[in-house]
CSV table of C-alpha atoms in Angstrom, one decimal:
chain,number,residue,atom,x,y,z
O,1,MET,CA,-17.3,43.3,202.9
O,2,PRO,CA,-19.0,46.6,201.9
O,3,SER,CA,-21.1,46.3,198.8
O,4,SER,CA,-20.2,48.3,195.7
O,5,PRO,CA,-22.5,51.2,194.7
O,6,PRO,CA,-25.2,50.4,192.2
O,7,PRO,CA,-24.1,50.8,188.6
O,8,SER,CA,-26.5,53.7,188.1
O,9,LEU,CA,-24.9,55.6,191.0
O,10,GLN,CA,-21.4,54.8,189.7
O,11,ARG,CA,-22.5,56.2,186.3
O,12,ASN,CA,-24.0,59.3,187.8
O,13,SER,CA,-20.9,60.0,189.8
O,14,ARG,CA,-18.7,59.5,186.7
O,15,GLU,CA,-20.9,61.9,184.6
O,16,ARG,CA,-20.7,64.6,187.3
O,17,GLN,CA,-16.9,64.1,187.4
O,18,LEU,CA,-16.6,64.4,183.6
O,19,ILE,CA,-18.6,67.6,183.5
O,20,ALA,CA,-16.6,69.1,186.4
O,21,GLN,CA,-13.3,68.3,184.7
O,22,GLU,CA,-14.5,69.6,181.3
O,23,ALA,CA,-15.9,72.8,182.9
O,24,ALA,CA,-12.6,73.3,184.7
O,25,ARG,CA,-10.7,72.9,181.5
O,26,LEU,CA,-13.0,75.5,179.8
O,27,VAL,CA,-12.4,78.0,182.6
O,28,ALA,CA,-8.6,77.4,182.5
O,29,GLU,CA,-8.1,77.3,178.7
O,30,SER,CA,-11.1,78.9,177.0
O,31,GLY,CA,-11.5,82.3,178.7
O,32,ILE,CA,-14.8,81.4,180.4
O,33,HIS,CA,-15.0,82.8,183.9
O,34,ASP,CA,-18.6,82.1,184.8
O,35,LEU,CA,-18.7,78.7,186.4
O,36,GLU,CA,-22.5,78.3,185.7
O,37,HIS,CA,-21.8,79.0,182.0
O,38,ALA,CA,-18.9,76.6,182.0
O,39,ARG,CA,-20.9,73.9,183.6
O,40,ARG,CA,-23.7,74.2,181.1
O,41,LYS,CA,-21.3,74.4,178.1
O,42,ALA,CA,-19.5,71.3,179.4
O,43,ALA,CA,-22.7,69.3,179.9
O,44,ILE,CA,-23.9,70.2,176.4
O,45,LYS,CA,-20.6,69.2,174.9
O,46,LEU,CA,-20.7,65.8,176.7
O,47,GLY,CA,-24.3,65.3,175.8
O,48,ILE,CA,-25.5,65.1,179.5
O,49,THR,CA,-28.7,67.1,179.4
O,50,SER,CA,-30.2,66.1,182.7
O,51,GLU,CA,-29.3,68.8,185.2
O,52,ALA,CA,-29.8,66.3,188.0
O,53,LEU,CA,-26.5,64.7,186.8
O,54,TRP,CA,-24.6,68.0,186.8
O,55,PRO,CA,-22.0,68.7,189.4
O,56,ARG,CA,-22.3,71.5,192.0
O,57,LEU,CA,-20.3,74.6,191.4
O,58,SER,CA,-18.1,73.7,194.4
O,59,GLU,CA,-17.2,70.4,192.5
O,60,ILE,CA,-16.1,72.5,189.5
O,61,GLU,CA,-14.0,74.7,191.8
O,62,GLN,CA,-12.3,71.7,193.2
O,63,ALA,CA,-11.7,70.3,189.7
O,64,LEU,CA,-10.2,73.7,188.7
O,65,ARG,CA,-7.9,73.7,191.7
O,66,GLU,CA,-6.6,70.3,190.6
O,67,HIS,CA,-6.2,71.5,187.0
O,68,GLN,CA,-4.2,74.5,188.1
O,69,LEU,CA,-2.0,72.4,190.3
O,70,LEU,CA,-1.2,70.1,187.4
O,71,PHE,CA,-0.8,72.7,184.6
O,72,ALA,CA,-0.2,76.2,186.2
O,73,ALA,CA,1.5,75.6,189.5
O,74,SER,CA,4.4,77.9,188.6
O,75,SER,CA,2.3,80.8,187.2
O,76,GLN,CA,-1.1,80.9,188.9
O,77,PRO,CA,0.0,82.0,192.5
O,78,GLY,CA,1.7,85.0,191.1
O,79,ALA,CA,-1.2,86.0,188.9
O,80,LEU,CA,-3.6,85.6,191.9
O,81,ARG,CA,-1.4,87.8,194.0
O,82,LEU,CA,-1.3,90.5,191.3
O,83,HIS,CA,-5.1,90.4,190.9
O,84,ARG,CA,-5.7,90.7,194.7
O,85,GLU,CA,-3.3,93.7,194.9
O,86,SER,CA,-5.2,95.3,192.0
O,87,ALA,CA,-8.5,94.5,193.7
O,88,LEU,CA,-7.2,96.3,196.8
O,89,GLN,CA,-6.3,99.4,194.9
O,90,ALA,CA,-9.7,99.4,193.1
O,91,MET,CA,-11.6,99.0,196.4
O,92,GLN,CA,-9.7,101.9,197.9
O,93,PHE,CA,-10.5,104.0,194.8
O,94,LEU,CA,-14.2,103.0,195.0
O,95,HIS,CA,-14.6,103.0,198.8
O,96,ALA,CA,-17.6,105.4,198.6
O,97,PHE,CA,-19.6,102.6,197.1
O,98,GLN,CA,-18.9,100.1,199.8
O,99,PRO,CA,-17.2,97.5,197.5
O,100,ARG,CA,-17.1,93.8,198.1
O,101,LEU,CA,-14.7,91.5,196.4
O,102,THR,CA,-16.1,88.2,195.0
O,103,GLY,CA,-15.4,85.5,192.4
O,104,ALA,CA,-12.1,83.8,191.5
O,105,VAL,CA,-9.9,86.5,192.9
O,106,LEU,CA,-11.4,86.0,196.4
O,107,SER,CA,-11.6,82.2,196.2
O,108,GLY,CA,-8.0,81.8,195.1
O,109,LEU,CA,-8.8,80.4,191.6
O,110,ALA,CA,-7.9,83.5,189.6
O,111,ASP,CA,-5.4,83.2,186.8
O,112,SER,CA,-3.9,85.9,184.5
O,113,ASN,CA,-7.1,86.1,182.5
O,114,SER,CA,-9.6,86.3,185.4
O,115,PRO,CA,-11.6,89.5,186.0
O,116,VAL,CA,-11.6,91.3,189.3
O,117,ILE,CA,-15.3,91.2,190.3
O,118,LEU,CA,-16.5,93.9,192.7
O,119,HIS,CA,-20.0,94.4,194.0
O,120,LEU,CA,-20.7,98.0,194.6
O,121,HIS,CA,-23.7,99.3,196.7
O,122,CYS,CA,-25.6,102.4,195.7
O,123,ASP,CA,-29.3,103.1,195.2
O,124,ASP,CA,-28.4,105.4,192.3
O,125,ALA,CA,-27.4,102.9,189.6
O,126,ASP,CA,-25.8,105.6,187.4
O,127,ALA,CA,-23.6,107.0,190.2
O,128,VAL,CA,-20.7,104.6,189.5
O,129,GLN,CA,-20.7,105.4,185.7
O,130,ARG,CA,-20.7,109.1,186.5
O,131,PHE,CA,-17.8,108.7,189.0
O,132,LEU,CA,-15.7,106.8,186.4
O,133,HIS,CA,-16.5,109.4,183.8
O,134,GLU,CA,-15.4,112.2,186.1
O,135,GLN,CA,-12.2,110.2,186.7
O,136,ARG,CA,-11.7,109.8,183.0
O,137,ILE,CA,-11.9,106.0,183.1
O,138,PRO,CA,-13.6,104.6,180.0
O,139,ALA,CA,-15.9,101.8,180.8
O,140,GLU,CA,-18.5,99.7,179.0
O,141,SER,CA,-22.0,99.3,180.4
O,142,ARG,CA,-23.2,95.8,181.1
O,143,ALA,CA,-25.7,93.9,183.3
O,144,TRP,CA,-25.3,90.8,185.4
O,145,PRO,CA,-28.0,88.3,186.5
O,146,LEU,CA,-27.9,87.7,190.3
O,147,ARG,CA,-30.4,86.5,192.9
O,148,LEU,CA,-30.5,88.4,196.1
O,149,ALA,CA,-31.3,86.8,199.4
O,150,GLY,CA,-35.1,86.9,200.0
O,151,HIS,CA,-35.9,87.0,196.3
O,152,ALA,CA,-37.3,84.0,194.4
O,153,SER,CA,-35.6,84.7,191.1
O,154,LYS,CA,-32.7,86.4,189.5
O,155,GLN,CA,-32.6,90.0,188.5
O,156,HIS,CA,-30.4,91.9,186.1
O,157,PHE,CA,-28.2,94.5,187.9
O,158,PRO,CA,-26.4,97.2,186.0
O,159,GLY,CA,-22.7,97.9,186.1
O,160,CYS,CA,-19.7,98.3,183.9
O,161,GLU,CA,-16.4,96.7,182.9
O,162,PHE,CA,-13.0,98.1,182.0
O,163,ALA,CA,-9.4,97.1,182.0
O,164,ALA,CA,-6.5,98.7,183.8
O,165,ASP,CA,-2.8,97.6,183.5
O,166,GLY,CA,-3.9,94.5,181.7
O,167,ILE,CA,-6.4,93.4,184.3
O,168,ALA,CA,-10.1,93.2,183.6
O,169,PHE,CA,-12.6,94.7,186.2
O,170,GLU,CA,-16.3,93.9,186.5
O,171,LEU,CA,-18.3,96.4,188.6
O,172,VAL,CA,-21.8,95.2,189.5
O,173,VAL,CA,-24.0,97.9,191.1
O,174,LEU,CA,-26.4,96.6,193.7
O,175,PRO,CA,-28.9,98.4,195.9
O,176,GLU,CA,-27.7,99.3,199.4
O,177,ASP,CA,-30.1,96.7,200.8
O,178,ALA,CA,-27.8,94.0,199.3
O,179,LEU,CA,-25.4,94.7,202.1
O,180,ARG,CA,-27.9,92.9,204.3
O,181,GLN,CA,-29.5,90.7,201.7
O,182,PRO,CA,-26.5,89.8,199.5
O,183,PRO,CA,-26.4,87.8,196.3
O,184,VAL,CA,-26.8,84.0,196.8
O,185,SER,CA,-25.5,80.9,195.1
O,186,ALA,CA,-27.5,79.4,192.3
O,187,ASP,CA,-26.8,76.0,193.8
O,188,ASP,CA,-27.7,76.2,197.5
O,189,GLY,CA,-29.1,79.7,198.1
O,190,LYS,CA,-26.3,80.5,200.5
O,191,PRO,CA,-24.7,84.0,200.3
O,192,LEU,CA,-21.9,84.3,197.8
O,193,PRO,CA,-18.5,84.6,199.5
O,194,ARG,CA,-17.6,88.3,199.5
O,195,ALA,CA,-14.8,90.3,201.2
O,196,THR,CA,-14.6,93.8,202.5
O,197,LEU,CA,-11.6,96.0,202.0
O,198,ALA,CA,-10.4,95.2,205.5
O,199,GLN,CA,-10.8,91.5,204.9
O,200,LEU,CA,-8.8,91.6,201.7
O,201,ARG,CA,-6.0,93.5,203.5
O,202,GLN,CA,-5.9,90.7,206.0
O,203,LEU,CA,-5.9,88.0,203.3
O,204,LEU,CA,-2.9,89.7,201.6
O,205,ALA,CA,-1.1,90.1,204.9
O,206,LEU,CA,-1.4,86.4,205.5
O,207,GLU,CA,0.1,85.7,202.1
O,208,ALA,CA,3.0,88.1,202.5
């Protein structure tokens, strides 16, 4: 008969699962949308300080899917659809900045409180703010830490956030080189999933 995993491995697996479940709960119930932040907050709450015992972001995403199936199966799909349709409109509006959709709205984990996260590409970091000002859209300036492919560490990229029709938008302005060297995951260094306007249209068509 196959032997059981050593107690230390069983304990490590259980700790990873506990952090993933608590992080998922924080995202679903506490208004935290950054999975890295949710993971760290969950680990601190549970007193698990060794990052070697923390789950990968993909494990937290899976735990969040399970949480939504249990507690939001009737409301989450509609909220996701609304957010994707709003993302489509925003990407059409911002087409000059070569937008890419990322985050929970793309992955399918968005709920009614999730922001639409768009990566815009322009070497003039102030161009997006000027454009929004010309269109009389009030927006708050902000910066986001991201690591681009080919870079050893994170950098802070400017952008802005605003709300329209009750949906929050986060616009991160990246250099045009980021189209070829996109932001990468903090876990494995692979490019973050991102979608073009055409890809989002296809996704919505499949859901129709």
